[in-house]
GROMACS .gro file of C-alpha atoms in nm:
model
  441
    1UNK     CA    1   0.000   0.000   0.000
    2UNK     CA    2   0.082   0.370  -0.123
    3UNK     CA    3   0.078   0.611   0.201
    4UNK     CA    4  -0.100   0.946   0.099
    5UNK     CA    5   0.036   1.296   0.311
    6UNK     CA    6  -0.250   1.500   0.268
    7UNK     CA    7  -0.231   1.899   0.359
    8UNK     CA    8  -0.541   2.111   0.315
    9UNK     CA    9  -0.505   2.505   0.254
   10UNK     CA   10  -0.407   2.586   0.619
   11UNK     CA   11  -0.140   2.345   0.621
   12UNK     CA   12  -0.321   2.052   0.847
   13UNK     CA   13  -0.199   1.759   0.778
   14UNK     CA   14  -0.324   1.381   0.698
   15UNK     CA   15  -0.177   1.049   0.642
   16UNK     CA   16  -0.393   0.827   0.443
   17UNK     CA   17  -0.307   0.468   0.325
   18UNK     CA   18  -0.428   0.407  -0.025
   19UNK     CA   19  -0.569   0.069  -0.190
   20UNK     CA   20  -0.463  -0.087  -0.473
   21UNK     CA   21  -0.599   0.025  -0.783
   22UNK     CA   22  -0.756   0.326  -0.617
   23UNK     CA   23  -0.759   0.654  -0.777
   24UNK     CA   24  -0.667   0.981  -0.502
   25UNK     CA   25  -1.087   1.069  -0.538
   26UNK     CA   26  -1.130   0.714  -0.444
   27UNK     CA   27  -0.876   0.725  -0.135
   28UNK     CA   28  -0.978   1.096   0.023
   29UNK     CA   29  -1.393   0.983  -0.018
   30UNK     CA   30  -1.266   0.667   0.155
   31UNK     CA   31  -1.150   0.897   0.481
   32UNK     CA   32  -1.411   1.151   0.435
   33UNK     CA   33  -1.230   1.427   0.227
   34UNK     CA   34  -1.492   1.498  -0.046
   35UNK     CA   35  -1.494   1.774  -0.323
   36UNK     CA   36  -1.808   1.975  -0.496
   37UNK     CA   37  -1.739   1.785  -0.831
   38UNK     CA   38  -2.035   1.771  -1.033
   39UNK     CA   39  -1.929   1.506  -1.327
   40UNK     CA   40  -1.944   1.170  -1.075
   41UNK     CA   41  -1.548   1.144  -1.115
   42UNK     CA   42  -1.537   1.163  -1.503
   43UNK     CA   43  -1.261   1.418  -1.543
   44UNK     CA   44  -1.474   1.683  -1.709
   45UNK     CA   45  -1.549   1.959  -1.437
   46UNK     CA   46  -1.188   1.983  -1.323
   47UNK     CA   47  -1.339   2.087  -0.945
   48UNK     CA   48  -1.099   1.802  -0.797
   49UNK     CA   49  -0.781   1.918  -0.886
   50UNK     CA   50  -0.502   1.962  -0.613
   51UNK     CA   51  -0.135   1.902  -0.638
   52UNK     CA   52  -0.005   1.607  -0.610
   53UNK     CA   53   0.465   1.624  -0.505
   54UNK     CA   54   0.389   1.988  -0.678
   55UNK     CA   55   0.237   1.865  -0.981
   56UNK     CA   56  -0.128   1.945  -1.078
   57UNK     CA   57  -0.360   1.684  -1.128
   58UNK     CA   58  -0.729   1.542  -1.148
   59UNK     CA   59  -0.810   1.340  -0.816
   60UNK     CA   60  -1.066   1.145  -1.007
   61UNK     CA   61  -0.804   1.040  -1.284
   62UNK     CA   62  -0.483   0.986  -1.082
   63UNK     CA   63  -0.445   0.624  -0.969
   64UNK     CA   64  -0.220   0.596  -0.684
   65UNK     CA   65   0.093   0.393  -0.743
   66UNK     CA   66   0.364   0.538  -0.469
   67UNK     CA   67   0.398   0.783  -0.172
   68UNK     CA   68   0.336   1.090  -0.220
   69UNK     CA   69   0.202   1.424  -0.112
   70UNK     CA   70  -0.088   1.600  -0.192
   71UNK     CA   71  -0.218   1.961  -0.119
   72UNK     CA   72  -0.607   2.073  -0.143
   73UNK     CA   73  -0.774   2.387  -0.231
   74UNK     CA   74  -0.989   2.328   0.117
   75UNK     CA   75  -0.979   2.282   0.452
   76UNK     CA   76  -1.016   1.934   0.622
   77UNK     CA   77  -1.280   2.117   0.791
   78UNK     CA   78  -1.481   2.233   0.502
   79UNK     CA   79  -1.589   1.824   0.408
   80UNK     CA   80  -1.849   1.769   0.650
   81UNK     CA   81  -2.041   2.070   0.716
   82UNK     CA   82  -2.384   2.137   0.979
   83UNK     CA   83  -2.568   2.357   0.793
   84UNK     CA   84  -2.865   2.345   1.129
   85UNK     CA   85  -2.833   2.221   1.475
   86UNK     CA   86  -3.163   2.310   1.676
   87UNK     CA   87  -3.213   2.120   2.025
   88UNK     CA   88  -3.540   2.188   2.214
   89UNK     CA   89  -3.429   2.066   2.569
   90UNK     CA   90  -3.254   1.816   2.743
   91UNK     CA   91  -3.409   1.504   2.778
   92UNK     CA   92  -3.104   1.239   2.907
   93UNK     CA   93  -3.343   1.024   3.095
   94UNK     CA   94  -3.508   0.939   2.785
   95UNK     CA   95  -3.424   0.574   2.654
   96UNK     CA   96  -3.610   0.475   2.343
   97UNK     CA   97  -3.546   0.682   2.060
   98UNK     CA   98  -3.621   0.688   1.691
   99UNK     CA   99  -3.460   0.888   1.412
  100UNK     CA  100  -3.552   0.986   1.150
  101UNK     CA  101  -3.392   1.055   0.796
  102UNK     CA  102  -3.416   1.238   0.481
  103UNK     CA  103  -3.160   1.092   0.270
  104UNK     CA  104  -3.105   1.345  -0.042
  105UNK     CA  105  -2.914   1.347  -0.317
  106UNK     CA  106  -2.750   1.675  -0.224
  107UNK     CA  107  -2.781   1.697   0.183
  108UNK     CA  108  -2.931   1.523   0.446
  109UNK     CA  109  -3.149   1.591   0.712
  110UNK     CA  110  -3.192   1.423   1.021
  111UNK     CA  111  -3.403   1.447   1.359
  112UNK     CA  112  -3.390   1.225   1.666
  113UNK     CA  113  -3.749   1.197   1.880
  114UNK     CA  114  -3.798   1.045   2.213
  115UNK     CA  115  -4.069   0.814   2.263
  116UNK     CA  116  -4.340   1.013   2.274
  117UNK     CA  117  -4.264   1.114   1.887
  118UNK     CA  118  -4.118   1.455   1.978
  119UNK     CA  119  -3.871   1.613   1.817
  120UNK     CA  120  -3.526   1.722   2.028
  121UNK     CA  121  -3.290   1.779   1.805
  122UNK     CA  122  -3.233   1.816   1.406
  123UNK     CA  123  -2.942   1.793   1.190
  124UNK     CA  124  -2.833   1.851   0.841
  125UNK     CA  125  -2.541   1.844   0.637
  126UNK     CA  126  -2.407   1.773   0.289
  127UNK     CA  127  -2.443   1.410   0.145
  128UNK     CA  128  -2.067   1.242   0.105
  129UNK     CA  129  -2.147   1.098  -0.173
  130UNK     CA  130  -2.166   1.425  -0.404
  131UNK     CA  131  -1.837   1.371  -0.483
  132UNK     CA  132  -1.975   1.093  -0.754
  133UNK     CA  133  -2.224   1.292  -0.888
  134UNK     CA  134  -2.465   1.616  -0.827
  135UNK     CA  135  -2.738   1.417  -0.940
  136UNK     CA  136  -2.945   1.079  -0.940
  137UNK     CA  137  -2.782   0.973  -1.272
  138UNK     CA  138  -2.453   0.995  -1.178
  139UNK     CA  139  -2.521   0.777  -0.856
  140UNK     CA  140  -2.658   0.517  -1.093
  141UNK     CA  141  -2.374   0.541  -1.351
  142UNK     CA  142  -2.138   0.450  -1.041
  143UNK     CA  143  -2.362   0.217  -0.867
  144UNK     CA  144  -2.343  -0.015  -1.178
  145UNK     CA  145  -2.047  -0.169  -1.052
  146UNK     CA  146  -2.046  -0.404  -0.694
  147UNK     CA  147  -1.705  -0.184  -0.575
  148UNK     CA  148  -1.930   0.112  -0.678
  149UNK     CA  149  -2.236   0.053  -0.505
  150UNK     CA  150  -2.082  -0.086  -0.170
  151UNK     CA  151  -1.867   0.247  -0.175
  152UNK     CA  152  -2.175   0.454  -0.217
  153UNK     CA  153  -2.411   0.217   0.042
  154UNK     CA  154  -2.052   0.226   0.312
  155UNK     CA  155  -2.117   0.653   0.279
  156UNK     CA  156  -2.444   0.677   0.325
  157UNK     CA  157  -2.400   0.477   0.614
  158UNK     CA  158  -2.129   0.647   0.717
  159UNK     CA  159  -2.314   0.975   0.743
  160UNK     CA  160  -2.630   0.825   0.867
  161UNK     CA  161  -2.341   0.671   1.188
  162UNK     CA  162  -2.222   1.059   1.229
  163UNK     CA  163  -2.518   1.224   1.197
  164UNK     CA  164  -2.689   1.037   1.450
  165UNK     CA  165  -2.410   1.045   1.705
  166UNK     CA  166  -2.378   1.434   1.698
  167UNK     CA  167  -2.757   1.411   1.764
  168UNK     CA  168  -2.709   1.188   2.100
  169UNK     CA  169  -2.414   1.455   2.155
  170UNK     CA  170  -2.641   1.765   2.104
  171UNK     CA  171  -2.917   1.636   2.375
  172UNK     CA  172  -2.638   1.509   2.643
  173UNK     CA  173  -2.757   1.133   2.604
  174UNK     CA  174  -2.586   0.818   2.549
  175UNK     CA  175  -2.568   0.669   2.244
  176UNK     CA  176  -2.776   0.370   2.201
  177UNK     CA  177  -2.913   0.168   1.872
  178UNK     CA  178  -3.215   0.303   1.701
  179UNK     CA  179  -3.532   0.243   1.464
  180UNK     CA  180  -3.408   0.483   1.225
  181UNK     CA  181  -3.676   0.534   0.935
  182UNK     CA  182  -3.514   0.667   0.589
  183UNK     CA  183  -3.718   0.871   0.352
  184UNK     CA  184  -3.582   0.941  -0.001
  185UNK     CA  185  -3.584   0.907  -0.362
  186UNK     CA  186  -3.539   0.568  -0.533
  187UNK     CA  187  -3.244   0.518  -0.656
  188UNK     CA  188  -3.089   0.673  -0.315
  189UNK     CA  189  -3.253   0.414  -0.073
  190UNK     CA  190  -3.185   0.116  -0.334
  191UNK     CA  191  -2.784   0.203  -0.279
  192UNK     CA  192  -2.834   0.270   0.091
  193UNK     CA  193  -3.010  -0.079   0.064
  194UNK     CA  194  -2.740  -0.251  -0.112
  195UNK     CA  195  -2.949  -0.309  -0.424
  196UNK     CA  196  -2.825  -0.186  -0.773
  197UNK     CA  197  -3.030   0.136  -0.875
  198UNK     CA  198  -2.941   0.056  -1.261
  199UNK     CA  199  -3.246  -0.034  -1.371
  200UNK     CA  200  -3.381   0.260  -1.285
  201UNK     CA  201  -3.146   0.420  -1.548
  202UNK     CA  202  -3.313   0.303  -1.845
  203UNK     CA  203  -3.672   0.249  -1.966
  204UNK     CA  204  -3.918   0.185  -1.783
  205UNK     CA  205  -3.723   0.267  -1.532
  206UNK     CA  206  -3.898  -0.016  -1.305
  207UNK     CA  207  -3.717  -0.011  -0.940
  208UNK     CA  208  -3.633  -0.344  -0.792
  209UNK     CA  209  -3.753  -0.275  -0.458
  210UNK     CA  210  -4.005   0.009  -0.460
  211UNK     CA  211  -4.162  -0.126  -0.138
  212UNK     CA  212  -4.118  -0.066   0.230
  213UNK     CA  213  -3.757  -0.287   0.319
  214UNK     CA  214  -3.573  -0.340   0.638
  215UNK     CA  215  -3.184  -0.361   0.698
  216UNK     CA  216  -2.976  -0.326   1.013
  217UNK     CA  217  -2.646  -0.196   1.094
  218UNK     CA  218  -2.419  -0.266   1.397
  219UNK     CA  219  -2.350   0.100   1.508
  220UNK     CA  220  -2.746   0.268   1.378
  221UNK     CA  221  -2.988   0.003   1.475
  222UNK     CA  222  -3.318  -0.119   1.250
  223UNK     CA  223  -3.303   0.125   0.972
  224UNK     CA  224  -3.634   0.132   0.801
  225UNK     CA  225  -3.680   0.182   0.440
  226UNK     CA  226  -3.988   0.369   0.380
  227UNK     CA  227  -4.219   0.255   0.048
  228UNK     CA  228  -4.143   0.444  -0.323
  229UNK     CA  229  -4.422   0.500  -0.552
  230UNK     CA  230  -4.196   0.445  -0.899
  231UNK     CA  231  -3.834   0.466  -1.027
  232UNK     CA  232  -3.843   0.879  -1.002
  233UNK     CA  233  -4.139   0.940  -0.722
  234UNK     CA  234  -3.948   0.817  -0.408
  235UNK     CA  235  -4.064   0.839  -0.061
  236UNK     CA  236  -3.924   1.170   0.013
  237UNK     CA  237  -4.200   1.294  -0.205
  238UNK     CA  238  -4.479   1.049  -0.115
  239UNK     CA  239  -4.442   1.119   0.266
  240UNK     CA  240  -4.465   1.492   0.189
  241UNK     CA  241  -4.809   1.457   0.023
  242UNK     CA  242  -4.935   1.213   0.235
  243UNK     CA  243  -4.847   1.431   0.572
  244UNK     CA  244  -5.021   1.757   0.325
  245UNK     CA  245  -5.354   1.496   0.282
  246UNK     CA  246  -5.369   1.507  -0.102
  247UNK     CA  247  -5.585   1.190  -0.087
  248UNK     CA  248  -5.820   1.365   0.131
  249UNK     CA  249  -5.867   1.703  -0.039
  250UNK     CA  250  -6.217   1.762  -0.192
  251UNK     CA  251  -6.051   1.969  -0.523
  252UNK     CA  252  -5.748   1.861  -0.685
  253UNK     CA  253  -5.427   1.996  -0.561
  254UNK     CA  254  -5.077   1.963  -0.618
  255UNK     CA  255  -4.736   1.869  -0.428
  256UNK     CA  256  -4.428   1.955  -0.668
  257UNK     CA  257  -4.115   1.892  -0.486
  258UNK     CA  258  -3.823   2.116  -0.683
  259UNK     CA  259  -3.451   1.948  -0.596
  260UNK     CA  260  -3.252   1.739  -0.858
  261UNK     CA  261  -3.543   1.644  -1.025
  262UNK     CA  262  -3.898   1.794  -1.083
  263UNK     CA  263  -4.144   1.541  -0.868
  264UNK     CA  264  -4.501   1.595  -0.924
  265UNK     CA  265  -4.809   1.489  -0.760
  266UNK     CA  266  -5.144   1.581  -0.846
  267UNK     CA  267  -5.455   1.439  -0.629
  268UNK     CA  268  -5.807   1.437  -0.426
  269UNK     CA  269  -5.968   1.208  -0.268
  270UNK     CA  270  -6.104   0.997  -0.607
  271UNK     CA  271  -5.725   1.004  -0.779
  272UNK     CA  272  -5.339   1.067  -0.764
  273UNK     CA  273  -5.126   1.111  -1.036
  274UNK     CA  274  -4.773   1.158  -1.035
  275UNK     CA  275  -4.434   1.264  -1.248
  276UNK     CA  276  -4.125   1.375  -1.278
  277UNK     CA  277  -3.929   1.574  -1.451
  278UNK     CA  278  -3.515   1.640  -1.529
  279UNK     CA  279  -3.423   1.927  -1.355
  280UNK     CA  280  -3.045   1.889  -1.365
  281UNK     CA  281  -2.831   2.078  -1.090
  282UNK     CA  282  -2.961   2.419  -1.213
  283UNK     CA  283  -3.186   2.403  -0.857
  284UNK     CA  284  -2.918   2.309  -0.656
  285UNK     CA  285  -2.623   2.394  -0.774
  286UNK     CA  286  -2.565   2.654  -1.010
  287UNK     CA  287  -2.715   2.930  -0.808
  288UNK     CA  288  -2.755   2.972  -0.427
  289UNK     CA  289  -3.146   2.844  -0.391
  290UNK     CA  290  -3.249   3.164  -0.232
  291UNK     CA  291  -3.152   3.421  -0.529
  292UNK     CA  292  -3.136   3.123  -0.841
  293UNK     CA  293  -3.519   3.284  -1.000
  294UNK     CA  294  -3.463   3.619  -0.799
  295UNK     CA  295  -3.180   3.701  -1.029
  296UNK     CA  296  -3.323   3.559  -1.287
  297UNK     CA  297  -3.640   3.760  -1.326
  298UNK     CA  298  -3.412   4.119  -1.247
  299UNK     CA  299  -3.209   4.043  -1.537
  300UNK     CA  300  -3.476   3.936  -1.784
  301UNK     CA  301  -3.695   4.267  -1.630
  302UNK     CA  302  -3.397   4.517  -1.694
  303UNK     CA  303  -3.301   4.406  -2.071
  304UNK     CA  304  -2.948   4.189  -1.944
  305UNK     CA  305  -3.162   3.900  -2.075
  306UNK     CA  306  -3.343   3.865  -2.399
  307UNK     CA  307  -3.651   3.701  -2.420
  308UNK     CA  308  -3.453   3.382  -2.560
  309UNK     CA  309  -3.293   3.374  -2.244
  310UNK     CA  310  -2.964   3.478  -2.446
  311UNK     CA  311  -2.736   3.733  -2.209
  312UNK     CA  312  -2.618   4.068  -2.382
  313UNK     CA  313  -2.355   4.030  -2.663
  314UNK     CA  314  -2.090   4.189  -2.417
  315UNK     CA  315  -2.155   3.950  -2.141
  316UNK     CA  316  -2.166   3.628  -2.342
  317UNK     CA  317  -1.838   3.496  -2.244
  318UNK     CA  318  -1.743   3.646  -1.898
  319UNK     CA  319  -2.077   3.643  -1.773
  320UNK     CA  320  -2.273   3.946  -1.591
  321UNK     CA  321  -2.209   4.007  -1.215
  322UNK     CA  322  -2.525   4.045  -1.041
  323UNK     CA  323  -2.584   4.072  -0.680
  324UNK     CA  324  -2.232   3.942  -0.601
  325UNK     CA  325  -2.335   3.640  -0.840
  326UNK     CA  326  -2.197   3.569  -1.186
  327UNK     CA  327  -2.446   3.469  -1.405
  328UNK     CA  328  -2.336   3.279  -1.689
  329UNK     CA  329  -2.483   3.211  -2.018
  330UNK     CA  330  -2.463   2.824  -1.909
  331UNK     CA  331  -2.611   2.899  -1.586
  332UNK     CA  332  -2.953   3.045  -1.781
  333UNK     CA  333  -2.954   2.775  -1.998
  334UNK     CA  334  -2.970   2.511  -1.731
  335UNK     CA  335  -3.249   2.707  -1.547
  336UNK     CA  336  -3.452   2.741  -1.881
  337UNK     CA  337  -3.447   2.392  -1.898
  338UNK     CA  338  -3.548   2.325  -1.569
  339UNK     CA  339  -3.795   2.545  -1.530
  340UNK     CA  340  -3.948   2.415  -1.928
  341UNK     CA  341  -3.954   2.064  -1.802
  342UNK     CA  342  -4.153   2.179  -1.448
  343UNK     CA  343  -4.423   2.419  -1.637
  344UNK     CA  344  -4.497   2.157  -1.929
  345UNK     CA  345  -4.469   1.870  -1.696
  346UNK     CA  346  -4.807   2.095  -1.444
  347UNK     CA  347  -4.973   2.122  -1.762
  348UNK     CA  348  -4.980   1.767  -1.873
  349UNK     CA  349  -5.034   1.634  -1.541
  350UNK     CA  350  -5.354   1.860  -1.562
  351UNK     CA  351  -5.463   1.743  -1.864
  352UNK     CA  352  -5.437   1.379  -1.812
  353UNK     CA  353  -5.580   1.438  -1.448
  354UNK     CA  354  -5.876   1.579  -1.627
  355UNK     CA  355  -5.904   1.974  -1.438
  356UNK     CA  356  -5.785   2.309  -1.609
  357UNK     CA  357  -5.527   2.488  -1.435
  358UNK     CA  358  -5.762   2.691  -1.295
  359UNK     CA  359  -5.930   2.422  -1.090
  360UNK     CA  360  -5.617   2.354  -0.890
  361UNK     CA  361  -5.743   2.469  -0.520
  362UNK     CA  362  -5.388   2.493  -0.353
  363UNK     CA  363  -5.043   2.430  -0.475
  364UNK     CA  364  -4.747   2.267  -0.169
  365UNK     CA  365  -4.434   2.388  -0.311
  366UNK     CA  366  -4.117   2.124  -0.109
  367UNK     CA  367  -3.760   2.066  -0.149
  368UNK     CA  368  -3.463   2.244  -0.127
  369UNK     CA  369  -3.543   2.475  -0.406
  370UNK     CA  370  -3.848   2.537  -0.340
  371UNK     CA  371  -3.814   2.685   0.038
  372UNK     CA  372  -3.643   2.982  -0.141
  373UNK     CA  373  -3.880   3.037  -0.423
  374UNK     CA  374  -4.090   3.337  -0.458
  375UNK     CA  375  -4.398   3.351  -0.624
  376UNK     CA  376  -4.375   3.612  -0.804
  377UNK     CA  377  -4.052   3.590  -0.998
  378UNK     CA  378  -4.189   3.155  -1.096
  379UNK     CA  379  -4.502   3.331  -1.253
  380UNK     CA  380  -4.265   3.623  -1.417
  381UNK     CA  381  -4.066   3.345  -1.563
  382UNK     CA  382  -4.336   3.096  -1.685
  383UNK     CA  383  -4.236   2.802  -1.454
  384UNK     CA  384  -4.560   2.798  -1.289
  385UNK     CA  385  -4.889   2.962  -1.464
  386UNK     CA  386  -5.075   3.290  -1.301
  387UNK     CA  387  -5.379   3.020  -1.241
  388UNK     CA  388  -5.176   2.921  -0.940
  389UNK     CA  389  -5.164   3.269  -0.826
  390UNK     CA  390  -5.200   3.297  -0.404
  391UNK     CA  391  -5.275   2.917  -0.426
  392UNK     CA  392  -4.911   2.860  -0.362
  393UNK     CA  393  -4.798   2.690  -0.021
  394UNK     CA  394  -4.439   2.696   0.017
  395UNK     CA  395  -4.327   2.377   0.301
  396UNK     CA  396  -3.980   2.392   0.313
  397UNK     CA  397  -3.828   2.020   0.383
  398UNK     CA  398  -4.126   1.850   0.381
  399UNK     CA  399  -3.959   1.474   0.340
  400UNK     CA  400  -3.826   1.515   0.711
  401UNK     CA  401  -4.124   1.688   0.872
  402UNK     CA  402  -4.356   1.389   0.646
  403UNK     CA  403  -4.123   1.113   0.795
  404UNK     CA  404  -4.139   1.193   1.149
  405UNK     CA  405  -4.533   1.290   1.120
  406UNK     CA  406  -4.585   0.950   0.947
  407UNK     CA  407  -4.327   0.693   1.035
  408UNK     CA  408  -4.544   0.479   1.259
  409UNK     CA  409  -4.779   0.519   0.971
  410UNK     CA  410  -4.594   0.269   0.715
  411UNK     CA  411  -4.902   0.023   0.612
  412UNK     CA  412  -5.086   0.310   0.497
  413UNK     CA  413  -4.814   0.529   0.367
  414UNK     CA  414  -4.738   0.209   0.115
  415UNK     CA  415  -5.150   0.218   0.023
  416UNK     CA  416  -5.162   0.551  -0.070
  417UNK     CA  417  -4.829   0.494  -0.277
  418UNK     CA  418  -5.048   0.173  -0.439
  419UNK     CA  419  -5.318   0.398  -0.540
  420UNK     CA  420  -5.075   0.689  -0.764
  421UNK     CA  421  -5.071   0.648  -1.097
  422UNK     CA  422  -4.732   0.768  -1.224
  423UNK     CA  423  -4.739   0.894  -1.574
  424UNK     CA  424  -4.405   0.886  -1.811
  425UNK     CA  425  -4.353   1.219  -2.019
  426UNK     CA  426  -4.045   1.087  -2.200
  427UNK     CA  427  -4.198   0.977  -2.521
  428UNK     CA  428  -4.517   1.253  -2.490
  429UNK     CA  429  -4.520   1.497  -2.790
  430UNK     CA  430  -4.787   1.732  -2.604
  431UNK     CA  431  -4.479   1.720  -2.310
  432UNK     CA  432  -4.216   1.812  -2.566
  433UNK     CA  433  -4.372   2.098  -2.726
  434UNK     CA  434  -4.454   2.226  -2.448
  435UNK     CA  435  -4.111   2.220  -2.273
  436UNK     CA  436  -3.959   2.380  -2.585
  437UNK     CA  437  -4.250   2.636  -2.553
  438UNK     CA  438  -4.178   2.753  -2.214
  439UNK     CA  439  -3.782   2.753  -2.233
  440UNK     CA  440  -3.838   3.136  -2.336
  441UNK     CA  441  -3.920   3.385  -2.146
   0.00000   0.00000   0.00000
């Protein structure tokens, strides 16, 4: 074995020991040193590069064949980050605990309860497995392989292990094994399962265990798998709507959960159908969430932005500096796209659901993305219609808040995921025209 010095930008240092065949990506991920790499380690977004004995090089590329010494662009510190720590109270005499978990593609959240179901103290951080991908197809593309998958299940573990001791930290209470109850999309809880997300990948996308599952871990407990609803509507999106009653709601309404993808529920108490669109990183990574449409809709109101979505001639290649943020002509393009596939993807959802846009009675808006978004600069844009005009709910992280409101609820979370009909866009020509359509601006 190769040993690896590793110094980060103030100079603290690491010793890692490498294993054969491993690339440097490979070895840091292994001992927790991750990097914001959007390509899933294919050597095209050249965010992992560091020097390696002086030399610069591409973690992701360079296999590991002799000592040596490398220097990052980051701090040791920077790799595993809280981004919320909230604690109600103390409660150290309490002994049986449950956790619960919303495993995302980008972060994850995390709150532990004490036996009467209440909440003491919530988590969240950034997933470790970002450094493989920013998004769902990524995780698949490196999940194909066994070494692949059982390095992507051994992080998600490994974050689910930390997480939950800084929660037994936060509240003064020893640590003890939990039922820990995981919402999250599909292809996430199939790796954190141990079960090949690849079908997913392809059409018809058919998951090989949509249904509620069971594993345990030494250090966690009983971690419990909560029920999917298709290949692209996973649990962190079916708790949501469940918790929000959409099978109970006398006019139809809608639960759109904006993250990685575009999920999509439409229902009332007779029906539930469902989608999902590609939304690419443009929601979570190209802009900070809070300013991403914000900026957007200044620039297309004071000219910067044409109504093609094309920036001024002079600020094609650097870019335009807004608010502190530099928007780039790729940047737009990735937003126009998202926000293309989430208006056409409302529409046909209403028309196969059988109600005008006007009909909708109240709209939950969830996900990261979403607990940012103002209504007024979606409707500016075109990614939601003015029909949906003060019918708009915004819920924040509805996946956690769903799983620890409906956890003990399992049996009847997987019948209401039975009942959802999910409908498949790709091959749709109404869905295509209209996601060309609403690309402008």
């Amino acid at each position: 074995m190769a040993n690896v010095t590793v110094y980060d930008k103030k100079l603290n240092k690491r010793v890692m020991e490498a294993l054969s065949g491993e690339t440097l990506m490979q070895c840091l991920g292994r001992n927790h040193v991750f990097f914001h790499a959007n390509c899933g380690g294919n050597g095209r977004c050249r965010q992992c590069e560091v020097l390696v004995d002086g030399v610069r090089r591409r973690s992701c590329k360079y296999q590991i064949t002799h000592d040596c010494k490398v220097v990052l662009p980051f701090s040791f510190s920077d790799s595993m980050t809280a981004l919320t720590c909230v604690s109600e109270e103390n409660q150290a005499g309490t002994i049986a605990y449950s956790l619960c978990v919303d495993l995302g593609t980008t972060t994850i959240a995390m709150a532990l309860l004490n036996q009467e179901g209440r909440v003491m103290a919530e988590l969240g951080f950034e997933n470790s497995q970002r450094v493989y991908g920013a998004d769902v197809a990524a995780r698949i593309q490196y999940a194909s392989t066994e070494q692949g998958l059982k390095l992507l299940q051994e992080l998600a573990l490994a974050d689910i292990r930390r997480g939950k001791q800084q929660l037994f930290q936060k509240i003064g209470a020893i640590e003890v094994k939990t039922d820990c109850y995981v919402s999250g999309n599909t292809v996430m809880l199939h790796i954190l399962g141990g079960v090949s997300p690849e079908s997913i990948g392809s059409y018809p996308f058919t998951p090989k265990h949509p249904e509620y599952r069971r594993i345990s871990d030494d250090e966690i407990g009983t971690l419990h798998l909560l029920p999917c609803a298709s290949g692209y509507i996973g649990s962190d999106v079916t708790v949501g709507a469940f918790y929000y009653h959409l099978h109970h709601k006398e006019k139809p309404c809608f639960y759109l959960d904006l993250g990685t993808n575009g999920e999509m529920l439409l229902g009332d108490r007779n029906h539930i159908f469902s989608t999902s669109v590609a939304a690419g990183p443009a929601f979570e990574q190209f802009f900070r969430g809070s300013e991403a449409l914000a900026s957007l809709s200044a620039l297309r109101q004071k000219g910067v932005i044409d109504e093609h979505g094309t920036l001024q001639e002079e600020y094609l290649e650097s870019g335009y500096l807004y608010n502190g943020i530099l928007v780039t002509q790729e940047a737009i393009r990735q937003l126009q796209l998202a926000k293309g596939a989430v208006r056409a993807g409302i529409e046909i959802l209403c028309y196969r659901f059988g109600c005008s846009l006007q009909e909708v009675n109240q709209v939950f808006v969830a996900g990261g993305f979403g607990f940012y978004l103002r209504e007024e600069d979606a409707r500016f844009l075109g990614m939601f219609p003015d029909a949906f005009a003060g019918k708009i709910t915004v819920v924040g992280n509805a996946s956690l808040s769903g799983t620890v409101a409906c956890h003990k609820e399992i049996a009847q979370l997987q019948q209401f995921n039975e009942e959802i009909l999910n409908l498949d866009l790709s091959l749709d020509e109404q869905f295509q025209e209209r996601y060309v359509k609403y690309m402008e601006f």
